[in-house]
Every structure is written in C-alpha cells, then in structure tokens.
Coordinates of C-alpha atoms and ligand atoms in Angstrom, one line a residue:
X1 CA 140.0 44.0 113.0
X2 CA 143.2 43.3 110.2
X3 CA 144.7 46.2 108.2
X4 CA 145.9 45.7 104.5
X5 CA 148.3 48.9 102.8
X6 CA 150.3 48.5 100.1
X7 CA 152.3 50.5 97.4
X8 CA 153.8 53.5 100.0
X9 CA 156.7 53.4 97.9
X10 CA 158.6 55.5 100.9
X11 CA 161.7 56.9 99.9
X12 CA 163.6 59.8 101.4
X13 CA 162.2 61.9 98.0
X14 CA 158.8 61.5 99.0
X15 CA 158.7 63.0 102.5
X16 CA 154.9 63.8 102.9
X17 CA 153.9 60.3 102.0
X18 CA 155.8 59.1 105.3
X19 CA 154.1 62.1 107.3
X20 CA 150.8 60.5 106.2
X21 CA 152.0 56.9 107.0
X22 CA 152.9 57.9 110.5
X23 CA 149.6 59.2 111.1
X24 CA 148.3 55.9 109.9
X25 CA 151.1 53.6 112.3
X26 CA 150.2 56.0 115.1
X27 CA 146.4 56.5 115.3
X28 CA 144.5 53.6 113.1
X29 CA 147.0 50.7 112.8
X30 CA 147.2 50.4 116.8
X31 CA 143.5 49.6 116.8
X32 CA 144.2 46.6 114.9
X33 CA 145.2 42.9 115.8
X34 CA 147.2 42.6 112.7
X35 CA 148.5 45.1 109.9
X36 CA 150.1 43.4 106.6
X37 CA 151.6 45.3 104.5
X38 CA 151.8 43.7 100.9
X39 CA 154.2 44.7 99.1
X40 CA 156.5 48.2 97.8
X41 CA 156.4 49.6 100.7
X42 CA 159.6 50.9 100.3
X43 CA 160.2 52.3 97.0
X44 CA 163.4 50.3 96.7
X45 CA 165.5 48.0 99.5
X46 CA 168.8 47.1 98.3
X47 CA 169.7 45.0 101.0
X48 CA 169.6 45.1 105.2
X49 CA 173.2 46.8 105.1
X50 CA 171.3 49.9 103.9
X51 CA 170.5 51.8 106.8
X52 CA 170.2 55.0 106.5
X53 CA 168.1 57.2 108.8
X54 CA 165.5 56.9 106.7
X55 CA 165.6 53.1 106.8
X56 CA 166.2 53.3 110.1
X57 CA 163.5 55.3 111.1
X58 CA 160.3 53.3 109.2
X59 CA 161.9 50.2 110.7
X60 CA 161.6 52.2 114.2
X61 CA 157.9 52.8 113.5
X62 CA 157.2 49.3 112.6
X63 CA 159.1 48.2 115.7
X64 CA 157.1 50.3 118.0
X65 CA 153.7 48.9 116.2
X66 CA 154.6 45.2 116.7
X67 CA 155.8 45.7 120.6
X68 CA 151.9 47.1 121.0
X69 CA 148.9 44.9 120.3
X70 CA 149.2 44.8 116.8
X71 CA 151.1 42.0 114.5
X72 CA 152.8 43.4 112.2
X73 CA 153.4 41.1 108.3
X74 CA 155.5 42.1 105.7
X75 CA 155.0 40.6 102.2
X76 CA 157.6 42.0 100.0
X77 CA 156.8 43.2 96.1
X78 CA 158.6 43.9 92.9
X79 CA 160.3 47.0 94.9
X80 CA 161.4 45.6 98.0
X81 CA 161.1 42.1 97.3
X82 CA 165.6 41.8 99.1
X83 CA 164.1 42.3 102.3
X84 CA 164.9 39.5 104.8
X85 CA 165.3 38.3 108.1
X86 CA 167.3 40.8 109.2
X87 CA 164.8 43.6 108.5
X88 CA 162.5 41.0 110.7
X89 CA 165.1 41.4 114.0
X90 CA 165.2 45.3 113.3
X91 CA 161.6 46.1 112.4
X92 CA 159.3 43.2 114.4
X93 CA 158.2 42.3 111.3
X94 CA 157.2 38.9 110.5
X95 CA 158.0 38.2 106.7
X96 CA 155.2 36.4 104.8
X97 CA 155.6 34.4 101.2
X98 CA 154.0 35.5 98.2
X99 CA 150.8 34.2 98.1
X100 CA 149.9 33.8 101.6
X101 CA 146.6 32.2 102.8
X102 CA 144.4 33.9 105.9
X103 CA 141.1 32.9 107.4
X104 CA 139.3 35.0 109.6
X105 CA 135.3 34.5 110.8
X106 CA 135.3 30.9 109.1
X107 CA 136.4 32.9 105.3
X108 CA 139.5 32.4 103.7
X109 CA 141.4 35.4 101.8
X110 CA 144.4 35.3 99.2
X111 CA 147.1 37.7 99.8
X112 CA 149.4 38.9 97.2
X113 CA 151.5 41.9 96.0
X114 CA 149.6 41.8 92.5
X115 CA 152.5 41.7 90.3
X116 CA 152.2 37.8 89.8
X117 CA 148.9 38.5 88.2
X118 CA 150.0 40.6 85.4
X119 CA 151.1 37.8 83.0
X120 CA 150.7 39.5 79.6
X121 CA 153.5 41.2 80.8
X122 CA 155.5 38.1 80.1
X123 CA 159.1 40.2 79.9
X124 CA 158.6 41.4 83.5
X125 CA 157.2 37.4 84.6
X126 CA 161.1 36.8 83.0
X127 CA 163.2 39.2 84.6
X128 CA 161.0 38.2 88.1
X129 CA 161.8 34.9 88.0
X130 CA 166.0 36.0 86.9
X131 CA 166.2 38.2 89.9
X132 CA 164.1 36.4 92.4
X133 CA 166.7 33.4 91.9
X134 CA 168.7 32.4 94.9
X135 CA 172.4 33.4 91.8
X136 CA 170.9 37.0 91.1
X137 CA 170.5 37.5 94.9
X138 CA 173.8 37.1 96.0
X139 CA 175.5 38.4 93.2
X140 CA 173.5 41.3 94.2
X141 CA 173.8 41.6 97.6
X142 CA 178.1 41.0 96.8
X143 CA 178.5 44.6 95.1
X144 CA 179.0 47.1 97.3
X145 CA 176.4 49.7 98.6
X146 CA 177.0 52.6 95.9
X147 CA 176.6 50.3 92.7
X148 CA 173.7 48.9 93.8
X149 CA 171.9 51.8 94.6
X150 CA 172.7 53.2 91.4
X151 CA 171.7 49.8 89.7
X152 CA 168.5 50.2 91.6
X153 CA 168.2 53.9 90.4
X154 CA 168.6 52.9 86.7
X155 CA 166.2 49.8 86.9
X156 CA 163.6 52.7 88.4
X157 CA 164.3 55.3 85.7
X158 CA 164.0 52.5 82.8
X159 CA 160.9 51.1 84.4
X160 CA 159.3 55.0 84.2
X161 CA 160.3 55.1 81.1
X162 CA 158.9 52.3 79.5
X163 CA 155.4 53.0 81.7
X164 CA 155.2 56.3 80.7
X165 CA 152.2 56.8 78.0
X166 CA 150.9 53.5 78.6
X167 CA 148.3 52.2 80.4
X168 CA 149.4 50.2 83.7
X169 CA 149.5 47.1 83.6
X170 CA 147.0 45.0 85.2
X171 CA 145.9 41.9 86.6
X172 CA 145.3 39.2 83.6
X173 CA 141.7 38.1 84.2
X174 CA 142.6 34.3 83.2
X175 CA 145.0 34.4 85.6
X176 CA 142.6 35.5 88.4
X177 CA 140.7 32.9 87.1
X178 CA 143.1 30.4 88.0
X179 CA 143.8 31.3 91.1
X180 CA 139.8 30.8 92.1
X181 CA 140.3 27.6 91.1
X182 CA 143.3 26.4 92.5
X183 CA 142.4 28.1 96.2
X184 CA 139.1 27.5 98.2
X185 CA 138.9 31.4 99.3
X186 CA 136.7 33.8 99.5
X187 CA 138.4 36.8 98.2
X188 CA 141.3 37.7 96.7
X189 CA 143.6 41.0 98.4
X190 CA 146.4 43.0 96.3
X191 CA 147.7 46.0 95.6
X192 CA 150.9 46.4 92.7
X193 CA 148.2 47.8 90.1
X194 CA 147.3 50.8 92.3
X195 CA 143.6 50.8 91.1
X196 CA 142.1 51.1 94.3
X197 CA 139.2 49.2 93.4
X198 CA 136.9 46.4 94.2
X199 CA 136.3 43.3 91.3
X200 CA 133.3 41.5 91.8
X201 CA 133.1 37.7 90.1
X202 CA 129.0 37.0 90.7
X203 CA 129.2 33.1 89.1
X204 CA 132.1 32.4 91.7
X205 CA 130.3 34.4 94.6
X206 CA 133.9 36.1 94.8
X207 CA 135.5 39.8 95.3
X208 CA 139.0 40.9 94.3
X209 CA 139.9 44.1 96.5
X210 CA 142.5 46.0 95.1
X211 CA 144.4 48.8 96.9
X212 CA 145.6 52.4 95.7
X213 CA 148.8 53.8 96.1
X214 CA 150.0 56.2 98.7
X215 CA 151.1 60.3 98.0
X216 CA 151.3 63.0 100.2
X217 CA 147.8 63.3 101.0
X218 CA 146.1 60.1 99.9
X219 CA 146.1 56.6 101.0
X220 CA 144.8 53.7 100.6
X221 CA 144.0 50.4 103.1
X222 CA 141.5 47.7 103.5
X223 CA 139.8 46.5 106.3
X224 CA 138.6 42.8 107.7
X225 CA 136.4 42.9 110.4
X226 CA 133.2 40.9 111.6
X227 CA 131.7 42.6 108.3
X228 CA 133.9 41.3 105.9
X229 CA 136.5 43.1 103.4
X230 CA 136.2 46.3 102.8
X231 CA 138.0 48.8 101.3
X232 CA 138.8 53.2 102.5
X233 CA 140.7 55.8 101.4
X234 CA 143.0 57.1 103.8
X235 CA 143.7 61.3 104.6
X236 CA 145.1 63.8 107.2
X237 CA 142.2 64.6 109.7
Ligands
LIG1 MN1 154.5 46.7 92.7

C-alpha cells in the first residue's frame, strides 16, 4: 500500500493541524511501503537554515517514518517549493521533481502538486517560472533569515488577499487534456486545488484524484493498493 497527502500547510500558527498529522505519521503511514507527500506541506520553507523547533520537529517525524518500513517522497509546491537536499539529510526524505511518474500493479500514475495545471492563471504561471529560476533562488536564499520571512509573510498576505471572494482557482481542463496525451498513465494524482475530489474522463478510461486540504480536524490522503486509487478523509479516532 502507497500513501498520497498534500496541502498540510504546517506552520507553528496552526498547531492542531500537526496534532492530526502526527496521528496520521504515527498510526496509518507506518502501514505503508511508501508515503509522498506532494506538495505545501509546509505552509512556507524559506530555506534549510530555518530551523526552528517547529522545523525541526516535522523533520524529526519524517526521519522516524523513513528509518521504519516506509519510504518517505517529498514533491515540493508553490509553498515550499526551496526545499532541498539538505532537508533530505535531516528529514530522510527523498526529493521528487514535479511531475513524477509511478507504476504500481502494471498501472502508471502522474504525480503533481496541481498548481502547474491552473494555467488561466497565467500571472501566477509567470511569477512561477521568475522564482523557480536558478537567479531568484539564490538571490533569495542570500538575504538574511528575518527579510525573508517577512518577504514570505507579505507574499502570503497578498496571495489572501487577492483569493479572497473568488473562486479558487482550478485545474484548466485543456491542460489536463494535454497531459493524457503526452503520458501513457492511468490516472493522474494532485492536490494544490484542495477539492478533495475525484474527475472521471470516460472517453480516455481515465481518473484525476484530487486531494483536500488539512485543518485541525480534517484531512485528506489517497490510497494505492491492489484495488487501485482511491481516495479518504482522514479524522481523530
Ligand atoms: Mn499549492
């Protein structure tokens, strides 16, 4: 069995969503031969040199995931998308490119973060290309810790601002479309949009799972077992 989660978002400001994710790490994931984790998992990662307690301690649970029987992949989204080999060496978390190809029982599946998909948002395709450029990165990573947490902090209240009163933006079905083509797969496994919801493409014989995002007392993963894909809410017991 493989595990898919997406969208935690942890932060130190959202405490109850990392007492749900323990539970999760600690009782389901170890039953698993592989958990990936695609993408905002952390609400923002400003570079390995940040490590707080906080940072230090989600990096601690990983860690103690991977050293079981359980992989552990990290493919990083619009959030988190700094993270590096570093965070590999502290968390035993292999880092995985953006879209990354799996096949499991003779089917293939696409994984993404999602945000790749939403390309009538053609401002944000922009600014992710700008600061996923090798220039914007270290330029980035040279200012010291305080600026660019309050860089990051700024890009987070704009991007609230500018969502709020509008409908999220999803996936641009075209674009989907494409990607059908281009890859011989099966399905196709995100998260970014937070629909928690499954898209079903009869003519192609193809799915499109799409994960939810975590709070306090609601989660969100996807499972891949002999059975296929399929896709639970996560709670307390
Ligand atoms: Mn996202």
């Amino acid at each position: 069995m493989q595990l898919f989660i997406s969208d935690l978002h942890l932060s130190e400001r959202r405490p109850g969503t990392l007492t749900l994710f323990e539970h999760f790490i600690q009782s389901l994931a170890p039953q698993s031969e592989a958990l990936y984790i695609l993408g905002d998992f952390f609400d923002y990662w400003i570079g390995n040199d940040d490590q707080s307690a906080f940072h230090r301690h989600v990096q601690g649970l990983l860690k103690k995931l991977s050293q079981g029987d359980t992989l552990v992949f990290m493919l990083p989204g619009n959030r988190d998308f700094l993270l590096d080999e570093k965070f590999t060496q502290n968390s035993g978390a292999t880092l995985i490119e953006d879209p990354h190809l799996i096949t499991f029982n003779n089917a293939s599946y696409l994984l993404m973060h999602g945000d790749t998909l939403c390309t009538q948002d053609w401002k944000y395709q922009i600014f992710r290309k700008l600061v996923r450029s090798r220039l914007f990165r270290q330029c980035f990573l040279s200012l010291s810790l305080s600026i660019r947490r309050k860089l990051a902090k700024n890009m987070r209240d704009k991007s609230r601002r500018s969502q709020a009163g509008r409908p999220y933006v999803l996936a641009y079905e075209p674009t989907v479309a494409q990607i059908f083509k281009t890859y011989p797969i099966d399905a196709l496994l995100h998260g970014h949009t937070h629909e928690e919801k499954i898209y079903t493409y009869p003519l192609l014989d193809k799915k499109r799972f799409v994960l939810g995002e975590w709070t306090d007392t609601h989660g969100s993963y996807l499972k891949l077992d002999h059975t296929g894909v399929s896709l639970h809410p996560y709670s307390h017991p």
